[in-house]
CSV table of C-alpha atoms in Angstrom, one decimal:
chain,number,residue,atom,x,y,z
A,278,UNK,CA,-21.2,-29.5,-76.0
A,279,UNK,CA,-21.1,-32.5,-73.7
A,280,UNK,CA,-17.7,-32.7,-72.0
A,281,UNK,CA,-17.4,-36.0,-69.9
A,282,UNK,CA,-20.5,-36.2,-67.7
A,283,UNK,CA,-21.3,-32.5,-68.0
A,284,UNK,CA,-23.2,-30.5,-70.5
A,285,UNK,CA,-21.4,-27.2,-71.1
A,286,UNK,CA,-22.6,-24.2,-73.2
A,287,UNK,CA,-19.4,-22.9,-75.0
A,288,UNK,CA,-19.0,-19.1,-75.6
A,289,UNK,CA,-16.3,-16.9,-76.8
A,290,UNK,CA,-15.5,-13.9,-74.7
A,291,UNK,CA,-16.4,-11.4,-77.1
A,292,UNK,CA,-19.9,-12.6,-77.6
A,293,UNK,CA,-20.8,-12.4,-73.9
A,294,UNK,CA,-20.1,-8.6,-73.8
A,295,UNK,CA,-23.6,-6.7,-73.5
A,296,UNK,CA,-23.5,-2.9,-72.9
A,297,UNK,CA,-24.5,-2.1,-69.3
A,298,UNK,CA,-24.4,-5.7,-68.1
A,299,UNK,CA,-21.8,-7.9,-66.5
A,300,UNK,CA,-20.9,-11.3,-67.7
A,301,UNK,CA,-22.4,-12.8,-64.6
A,302,UNK,CA,-25.7,-11.0,-65.3
A,303,UNK,CA,-25.6,-12.2,-68.8
A,304,UNK,CA,-24.9,-15.8,-68.0
A,305,UNK,CA,-27.6,-15.9,-65.3
A,306,UNK,CA,-30.2,-14.6,-67.7
A,307,UNK,CA,-29.2,-16.9,-70.5
A,308,UNK,CA,-29.3,-20.0,-68.2
A,309,UNK,CA,-32.7,-18.9,-66.6
A,310,UNK,CA,-31.2,-18.5,-63.0
A,311,UNK,CA,-32.3,-18.3,-60.3
A,312,UNK,CA,-34.9,-20.9,-60.8
A,313,UNK,CA,-34.8,-24.6,-59.9
A,314,UNK,CA,-36.2,-25.4,-63.3
A,315,UNK,CA,-34.3,-22.8,-65.3
A,316,UNK,CA,-37.5,-22.8,-67.5
A,317,UNK,CA,-36.6,-19.5,-69.1
A,318,UNK,CA,-33.1,-20.2,-70.0
A,319,UNK,CA,-30.8,-22.9,-71.4
A,320,UNK,CA,-29.8,-24.5,-68.0
A,321,UNK,CA,-30.9,-27.9,-67.2
A,322,UNK,CA,-31.8,-27.5,-63.6
A,323,UNK,CA,-28.8,-29.3,-62.1
A,324,UNK,CA,-25.3,-28.5,-61.4
A,325,UNK,CA,-23.9,-30.7,-64.2
A,326,UNK,CA,-26.2,-29.0,-66.8
A,327,UNK,CA,-25.7,-25.4,-65.7
A,328,UNK,CA,-22.0,-24.8,-66.7
A,329,UNK,CA,-20.3,-22.3,-69.2
A,330,UNK,CA,-17.1,-22.7,-70.9
A,331,UNK,CA,-15.7,-19.4,-72.2
A,332,UNK,CA,-12.8,-19.5,-74.7
A,333,UNK,CA,-10.4,-17.3,-76.5
A,334,UNK,CA,-6.9,-17.8,-78.3
A,335,UNK,CA,-4.4,-17.8,-75.7
A,336,UNK,CA,-2.4,-14.8,-74.8
A,337,UNK,CA,0.3,-17.1,-73.3
A,338,UNK,CA,3.1,-18.5,-75.1
A,339,UNK,CA,2.8,-21.7,-73.3
A,340,UNK,CA,-0.9,-22.4,-74.5
A,341,UNK,CA,-3.0,-22.4,-77.6
A,342,UNK,CA,-6.3,-21.7,-75.9
A,343,UNK,CA,-7.3,-19.8,-72.7
A,344,UNK,CA,-10.2,-21.4,-71.0
A,345,UNK,CA,-12.4,-20.0,-68.2
A,346,UNK,CA,-15.0,-22.1,-66.4
A,347,UNK,CA,-18.1,-20.7,-64.9
A,348,UNK,CA,-20.5,-22.6,-62.7
A,349,UNK,CA,-24.0,-21.0,-63.0
A,350,UNK,CA,-26.0,-21.5,-59.8
A,351,UNK,CA,-29.4,-22.9,-60.4
A,352,UNK,CA,-31.4,-21.5,-57.5
A,353,UNK,CA,-29.1,-18.6,-56.5
A,354,UNK,CA,-28.3,-15.3,-58.3
A,355,UNK,CA,-24.5,-16.1,-58.5
A,356,UNK,CA,-21.9,-17.4,-60.8
A,357,UNK,CA,-18.9,-19.2,-59.2
A,358,UNK,CA,-15.6,-18.7,-61.0
A,359,UNK,CA,-13.3,-20.1,-58.3
A,360,UNK,CA,-12.5,-23.5,-59.8
A,361,UNK,CA,-12.2,-25.6,-63.0
A,362,UNK,CA,-14.5,-28.3,-64.3
A,363,UNK,CA,-12.4,-31.2,-65.5
A,364,UNK,CA,-15.3,-32.7,-67.6
A,365,UNK,CA,-16.0,-29.4,-69.3
A,366,UNK,CA,-12.4,-29.1,-70.1
A,367,UNK,CA,-12.7,-31.9,-72.6
A,368,UNK,CA,-14.7,-29.7,-75.0
A,369,UNK,CA,-11.7,-27.1,-75.5
A,370,UNK,CA,-9.6,-29.2,-77.8
A,371,UNK,CA,-12.5,-30.3,-80.2
A,372,UNK,CA,-13.8,-26.7,-80.3
A,373,UNK,CA,-10.4,-25.0,-81.0
A,374,UNK,CA,-9.7,-27.5,-83.8
A,375,UNK,CA,-13.0,-26.9,-85.3
A,376,UNK,CA,-12.7,-23.1,-85.2
A,377,UNK,CA,-9.3,-23.3,-86.9
A,378,UNK,CA,-7.4,-22.0,-83.8
A,379,UNK,CA,-5.3,-25.1,-83.8
A,380,UNK,CA,-4.2,-26.8,-87.0
A,381,UNK,CA,-5.3,-30.5,-87.1
A,382,UNK,CA,-2.4,-33.2,-87.3
A,383,UNK,CA,-2.6,-36.1,-89.8
A,384,UNK,CA,-3.2,-38.6,-87.0
A,385,UNK,CA,-3.5,-36.8,-83.6
A,386,UNK,CA,-3.7,-33.2,-82.6
A,387,UNK,CA,-2.4,-31.7,-79.4
A,388,UNK,CA,-4.0,-28.7,-77.9
A,389,UNK,CA,-2.4,-26.8,-75.0
A,390,UNK,CA,-5.2,-25.5,-72.8
A,391,UNK,CA,-4.6,-22.9,-70.1
A,392,UNK,CA,-7.5,-22.8,-67.4
A,393,UNK,CA,-7.5,-19.3,-66.3
A,394,UNK,CA,-9.5,-20.2,-62.9
A,395,UNK,CA,-6.6,-22.2,-61.7
A,396,UNK,CA,-3.7,-21.3,-63.9
A,397,UNK,CA,-3.6,-25.0,-64.7
A,398,UNK,CA,-2.0,-26.1,-68.0
A,399,UNK,CA,-3.9,-29.1,-69.5
A,400,UNK,CA,-2.5,-31.1,-72.5
A,401,UNK,CA,-5.4,-32.4,-74.6
A,402,UNK,CA,-5.0,-35.0,-77.4
A,403,UNK,CA,-7.6,-35.8,-79.9
A,404,UNK,CA,-7.7,-38.1,-82.8
A,405,UNK,CA,-7.8,-36.4,-86.2
A,406,UNK,CA,-7.3,-39.0,-89.0
A,407,UNK,CA,-6.3,-37.5,-92.3
A,408,UNK,CA,-6.2,-34.1,-90.6
A,409,UNK,CA,-10.0,-34.0,-89.9
A,410,UNK,CA,-11.8,-33.6,-86.6
A,411,UNK,CA,-14.4,-36.4,-86.3
A,412,UNK,CA,-18.1,-35.4,-85.5
A,413,UNK,CA,-18.7,-38.8,-83.6
A,414,UNK,CA,-16.6,-41.0,-81.6
A,415,UNK,CA,-16.7,-44.5,-80.0
A,416,UNK,CA,-15.5,-43.9,-76.4
A,417,UNK,CA,-18.0,-44.8,-73.6
A,418,UNK,CA,-17.4,-43.4,-70.1
A,419,UNK,CA,-19.2,-44.0,-66.9
A,420,UNK,CA,-22.1,-41.7,-66.5
A,421,UNK,CA,-22.9,-41.1,-70.1
A,422,UNK,CA,-25.2,-43.4,-72.1
A,423,UNK,CA,-23.8,-42.6,-75.5
A,424,UNK,CA,-20.3,-42.5,-77.0
A,425,UNK,CA,-18.3,-39.6,-77.9
A,426,UNK,CA,-14.8,-38.2,-79.3
A,427,UNK,CA,-12.0,-39.5,-77.1
A,428,UNK,CA,-10.0,-36.6,-75.4
A,429,UNK,CA,-6.9,-37.4,-73.5
A,430,UNK,CA,-6.2,-34.9,-70.8
A,431,UNK,CA,-3.1,-34.5,-68.7
A,432,UNK,CA,-3.0,-32.0,-65.8
A,433,UNK,CA,0.7,-30.7,-65.4
A,434,UNK,CA,1.8,-30.1,-62.0
A,435,UNK,CA,-1.7,-30.0,-60.6
A,436,UNK,CA,-0.8,-29.3,-56.9
A,437,UNK,CA,-1.8,-26.0,-55.2
A,438,UNK,CA,-3.2,-24.3,-58.3
A,439,UNK,CA,-5.9,-22.5,-56.3
A,440,UNK,CA,-4.3,-22.1,-52.9
A,441,UNK,CA,-0.6,-22.4,-53.6
A,442,UNK,CA,-0.3,-25.7,-51.7
A,443,UNK,CA,-1.1,-29.4,-52.1
A,444,UNK,CA,-2.3,-29.5,-48.4
A,445,UNK,CA,-3.4,-25.9,-47.7
A,446,UNK,CA,-3.3,-26.4,-44.0
A,447,UNK,CA,0.1,-27.8,-44.2
A,448,UNK,CA,-0.9,-31.2,-43.0
A,449,UNK,CA,-2.2,-34.4,-44.9
A,450,UNK,CA,-5.0,-34.9,-42.4
A,451,UNK,CA,-7.0,-32.7,-40.2
A,452,UNK,CA,-9.9,-32.8,-37.8
A,453,UNK,CA,-13.1,-31.3,-38.8
A,454,UNK,CA,-16.4,-31.1,-36.9
A,455,UNK,CA,-19.3,-33.1,-38.3
A,456,UNK,CA,-22.6,-33.0,-36.3
A,457,UNK,CA,-20.8,-32.0,-33.2
A,458,UNK,CA,-17.9,-34.4,-33.2
A,459,UNK,CA,-14.5,-34.5,-34.7
A,460,UNK,CA,-13.6,-36.8,-37.7
A,461,UNK,CA,-10.5,-37.0,-39.8
A,462,UNK,CA,-10.4,-35.2,-43.1
A,463,UNK,CA,-7.9,-34.5,-46.0
A,464,UNK,CA,-8.0,-31.0,-47.3
A,465,UNK,CA,-6.2,-31.0,-50.7
A,466,UNK,CA,-5.8,-28.7,-53.6
A,467,UNK,CA,-4.8,-30.6,-56.8
A,468,UNK,CA,-6.9,-29.9,-59.9
A,469,UNK,CA,-9.3,-28.2,-57.7
A,470,UNK,CA,-9.8,-27.9,-53.9
A,471,UNK,CA,-11.5,-30.9,-52.3
A,472,UNK,CA,-12.4,-32.1,-49.0
A,473,UNK,CA,-12.0,-36.0,-48.5
A,474,UNK,CA,-13.9,-37.9,-45.7
A,475,UNK,CA,-14.1,-41.5,-45.1
A,476,UNK,CA,-17.7,-42.4,-45.6
A,477,UNK,CA,-17.9,-44.6,-42.5
A,478,UNK,CA,-17.1,-41.5,-40.3
A,479,UNK,CA,-20.3,-39.9,-41.3
A,480,UNK,CA,-22.4,-42.9,-40.9
A,481,UNK,CA,-22.5,-44.2,-44.6
A,482,UNK,CA,-21.0,-47.2,-46.4
A,483,UNK,CA,-19.8,-45.3,-49.5
A,484,UNK,CA,-22.1,-47.4,-51.8
A,485,UNK,CA,-25.2,-45.2,-51.4
A,486,UNK,CA,-27.3,-44.1,-54.3
A,487,UNK,CA,-28.0,-40.5,-55.1
A,488,UNK,CA,-31.5,-40.9,-53.8
A,489,UNK,CA,-30.2,-42.3,-50.6
A,490,UNK,CA,-27.8,-39.4,-50.0
A,491,UNK,CA,-29.8,-36.6,-51.4
A,492,UNK,CA,-32.9,-37.5,-49.5
A,493,UNK,CA,-30.9,-37.0,-46.2
A,494,UNK,CA,-31.5,-33.2,-45.6
A,495,UNK,CA,-29.7,-33.4,-42.2
A,496,UNK,CA,-26.8,-35.2,-43.5
A,497,UNK,CA,-26.5,-32.7,-46.4
A,498,UNK,CA,-26.6,-29.8,-43.9
A,499,UNK,CA,-23.8,-31.2,-41.7
A,500,UNK,CA,-21.7,-32.0,-44.7
A,501,UNK,CA,-22.0,-28.5,-46.0
A,502,UNK,CA,-21.1,-27.2,-42.6
A,503,UNK,CA,-17.8,-29.2,-43.0
A,504,UNK,CA,-17.4,-27.9,-46.4
A,505,UNK,CA,-17.8,-24.2,-45.5
A,506,UNK,CA,-15.5,-24.6,-42.4
A,507,UNK,CA,-12.8,-26.2,-44.6
A,508,UNK,CA,-13.2,-23.4,-47.1
A,509,UNK,CA,-12.1,-20.9,-44.5
A,510,UNK,CA,-9.2,-23.2,-43.2
A,511,UNK,CA,-8.0,-23.7,-46.8
A,512,UNK,CA,-7.9,-19.9,-47.5
A,513,UNK,CA,-10.7,-20.0,-50.0
A,514,UNK,CA,-13.1,-17.8,-48.2
A,515,UNK,CA,-12.8,-15.3,-45.3
A,516,UNK,CA,-16.0,-16.4,-43.6
A,517,UNK,CA,-18.2,-19.4,-43.8
A,518,UNK,CA,-20.9,-17.5,-45.3
A,519,UNK,CA,-18.6,-16.3,-48.2
A,520,UNK,CA,-17.7,-19.9,-49.2
A,521,UNK,CA,-18.7,-20.7,-52.7
A,522,UNK,CA,-21.1,-23.3,-53.5
A,523,UNK,CA,-18.9,-24.9,-56.2
A,524,UNK,CA,-15.7,-25.1,-54.2
A,525,UNK,CA,-14.4,-26.8,-52.3
A,526,UNK,CA,-16.1,-30.0,-53.4
A,527,UNK,CA,-16.4,-32.8,-51.0
A,528,UNK,CA,-15.7,-36.6,-51.5
A,529,UNK,CA,-16.8,-39.5,-49.4
A,530,UNK,CA,-14.4,-42.5,-49.8
A,531,UNK,CA,-14.5,-46.2,-48.8
A,532,UNK,CA,-12.5,-49.4,-49.1
A,533,UNK,CA,-13.8,-51.4,-52.0
A,534,UNK,CA,-14.8,-55.0,-51.8
A,535,UNK,CA,-12.7,-57.8,-53.3
A,536,UNK,CA,-15.0,-58.1,-56.3
A,537,UNK,CA,-15.3,-54.4,-57.2
A,538,UNK,CA,-12.3,-54.2,-59.3
A,539,UNK,CA,-11.2,-50.8,-57.9
A,540,UNK,CA,-8.8,-49.2,-55.6
A,541,UNK,CA,-11.4,-46.9,-53.9
A,542,UNK,CA,-15.0,-46.4,-53.8
A,543,UNK,CA,-16.0,-42.7,-54.2
A,544,UNK,CA,-19.2,-40.6,-53.7
A,545,UNK,CA,-18.6,-37.0,-54.6
A,546,UNK,CA,-20.9,-33.9,-53.7
A,547,UNK,CA,-21.2,-31.1,-56.0
A,548,UNK,CA,-23.3,-27.9,-55.4
A,549,UNK,CA,-24.9,-29.7,-52.4
A,550,UNK,CA,-26.0,-33.0,-54.2
A,551,UNK,CA,-24.3,-36.2,-55.2
A,552,UNK,CA,-22.3,-36.0,-58.4
A,553,UNK,CA,-23.8,-38.7,-60.9
A,554,UNK,CA,-20.2,-39.9,-61.5
A,555,UNK,CA,-16.9,-38.1,-60.5
A,556,UNK,CA,-15.7,-34.6,-61.2
A,557,UNK,CA,-12.3,-35.0,-63.1
A,558,UNK,CA,-10.6,-32.4,-61.1
A,559,UNK,CA,-11.8,-34.5,-58.1
A,560,UNK,CA,-10.2,-37.6,-59.6
A,561,UNK,CA,-7.0,-35.8,-59.9
A,562,UNK,CA,-7.1,-34.7,-56.2
A,563,UNK,CA,-7.9,-38.2,-55.0
A,564,UNK,CA,-5.1,-39.7,-57.0
A,565,UNK,CA,-2.6,-37.3,-55.6
A,566,UNK,CA,-4.0,-37.8,-52.1
A,567,UNK,CA,-3.5,-41.6,-52.6
A,568,UNK,CA,0.2,-40.9,-53.3
A,569,UNK,CA,0.9,-39.3,-50.0
A,570,UNK,CA,1.2,-41.0,-46.6
A,571,UNK,CA,-1.3,-40.1,-43.8
A,572,UNK,CA,-4.2,-39.0,-46.1
A,573,UNK,CA,-7.7,-40.4,-45.7
A,574,UNK,CA,-7.2,-42.0,-49.1
A,575,UNK,CA,-4.0,-43.6,-48.6
A,576,UNK,CA,-5.1,-45.3,-45.5
A,577,UNK,CA,-7.9,-46.9,-47.3
A,578,UNK,CA,-6.1,-48.3,-50.4
A,579,UNK,CA,-3.8,-51.4,-50.7
A,580,UNK,CA,-2.1,-50.6,-53.9
A,581,UNK,CA,0.6,-48.4,-55.1
A,582,UNK,CA,-1.1,-45.3,-56.7
A,583,UNK,CA,2.1,-43.9,-58.3
A,584,UNK,CA,0.8,-44.8,-61.7
A,585,UNK,CA,-2.8,-43.9,-61.2
A,586,UNK,CA,-6.0,-45.0,-59.4
A,587,UNK,CA,-9.2,-47.0,-60.1
A,588,UNK,CA,-12.3,-45.5,-58.6
A,589,UNK,CA,-15.7,-47.0,-58.3
A,590,UNK,CA,-18.5,-44.3,-58.7
A,591,UNK,CA,-22.2,-44.4,-58.9
A,592,UNK,CA,-21.8,-44.6,-62.6
A,593,UNK,CA,-19.0,-47.0,-62.9
A,594,UNK,CA,-15.3,-47.2,-62.9
A,595,UNK,CA,-13.1,-44.1,-63.5
A,596,UNK,CA,-9.5,-44.7,-64.1
A,597,UNK,CA,-6.6,-42.1,-63.8
A,598,UNK,CA,-3.1,-42.3,-64.8
A,599,UNK,CA,0.1,-40.6,-63.3
A,600,UNK,CA,3.5,-40.1,-64.6
A,601,UNK,CA,6.4,-37.6,-64.4
A,602,UNK,CA,7.6,-35.6,-67.5
A,603,UNK,CA,10.8,-33.6,-67.4
A,604,UNK,CA,10.6,-33.8,-63.7
A,605,UNK,CA,7.0,-32.5,-63.5
A,606,UNK,CA,4.1,-34.6,-62.1
A,607,UNK,CA,1.3,-35.2,-64.5
A,608,UNK,CA,-2.2,-36.7,-63.7
A,609,UNK,CA,-4.5,-37.6,-66.5
A,610,UNK,CA,-7.6,-39.4,-67.7
A,611,UNK,CA,-9.7,-40.0,-70.7
A,612,UNK,CA,-13.0,-38.1,-71.2
A,613,UNK,CA,-15.3,-38.1,-74.2
A,614,UNK,CA,-17.0,-35.1,-75.9
A,615,UNK,CA,-19.6,-34.4,-78.4
A,616,UNK,CA,-20.9,-31.1,-80.2
A,617,UNK,CA,-24.7,-31.0,-79.4
A,618,UNK,CA,-25.8,-27.8,-81.1
A,619,UNK,CA,-24.6,-24.5,-82.9
A,620,UNK,CA,-27.1,-22.0,-81.4
A,621,UNK,CA,-28.0,-18.4,-81.2
A,622,UNK,CA,-29.3,-17.5,-77.7
A,623,UNK,CA,-31.7,-14.7,-77.4
A,624,UNK,CA,-31.7,-12.2,-74.4
A,625,UNK,CA,-34.8,-10.2,-73.7
A,626,UNK,CA,-34.4,-6.5,-74.4
A,627,UNK,CA,-34.8,-5.6,-70.7
A,628,UNK,CA,-34.3,-7.8,-67.6
């Protein structure tokens, strides 16, 4: 299925159980990793097309579906389980309704999804006219050339789901070392852990294309150094070498021009390369950062972000909304989803 700007292979836990093999080993072989082309598997050779969604009926009374996300590395023999993917989250409700795990309502169906990576509860809403899930939809989102089903997603109380704190170091802004000099950074955990740097502090404008950023090998090395150091400071890894590739992600932000129709300009890096649009969990973290004084984001915006944030990305405008329900903060957005295939994936007898 496509969820948001990601392509996600969807599995049920029982179907990944292979005698004598771990789930990590099974996923790596199915996706064809490690190999930068993933030529002997179903991966697409990029971080946004090498993702697995693993589902089951929920064991929790507060949720309908338990959802685990796996980022399958492309060129490394590893699977990262440390974070959620907000884009892939959008496939959960349509899948659960299609499988009959959740009964479809006459107009709209709500699915309570528990992400097991972060213990994050996500309320998803899908249109089901006359009690039927639609195969096609009309919602267009930045980063996807075709429409899909509209999936509304609200992240309940997203702060500190991985580390236990909104600001894992206790401060809204810290100093990090980039290429031998100190620059300000916000280290935040909301939706997923994220490092936020002002683009100008690393010699960029914030409006660069993927080619302009991905083509700067030295820049990417320095940014990954920042990311690995921050992982240790945020309590995500004991050492720099143990920091996962998938988390924390890193966002470069800038003040928008008056004609951009946005509150913030964002360039996000995922798995060492520029994200084609914006990770949904990243959009949640950026929105919450904008609501707190002293953060890198708050110092760049001129509007009140208490009700959401409009962010200009390489693929277009991403809009979030924020509200409080029963005293609990909720940050949400709209994503689109579409089923691409029902498939039987074949494993070799030995590998």
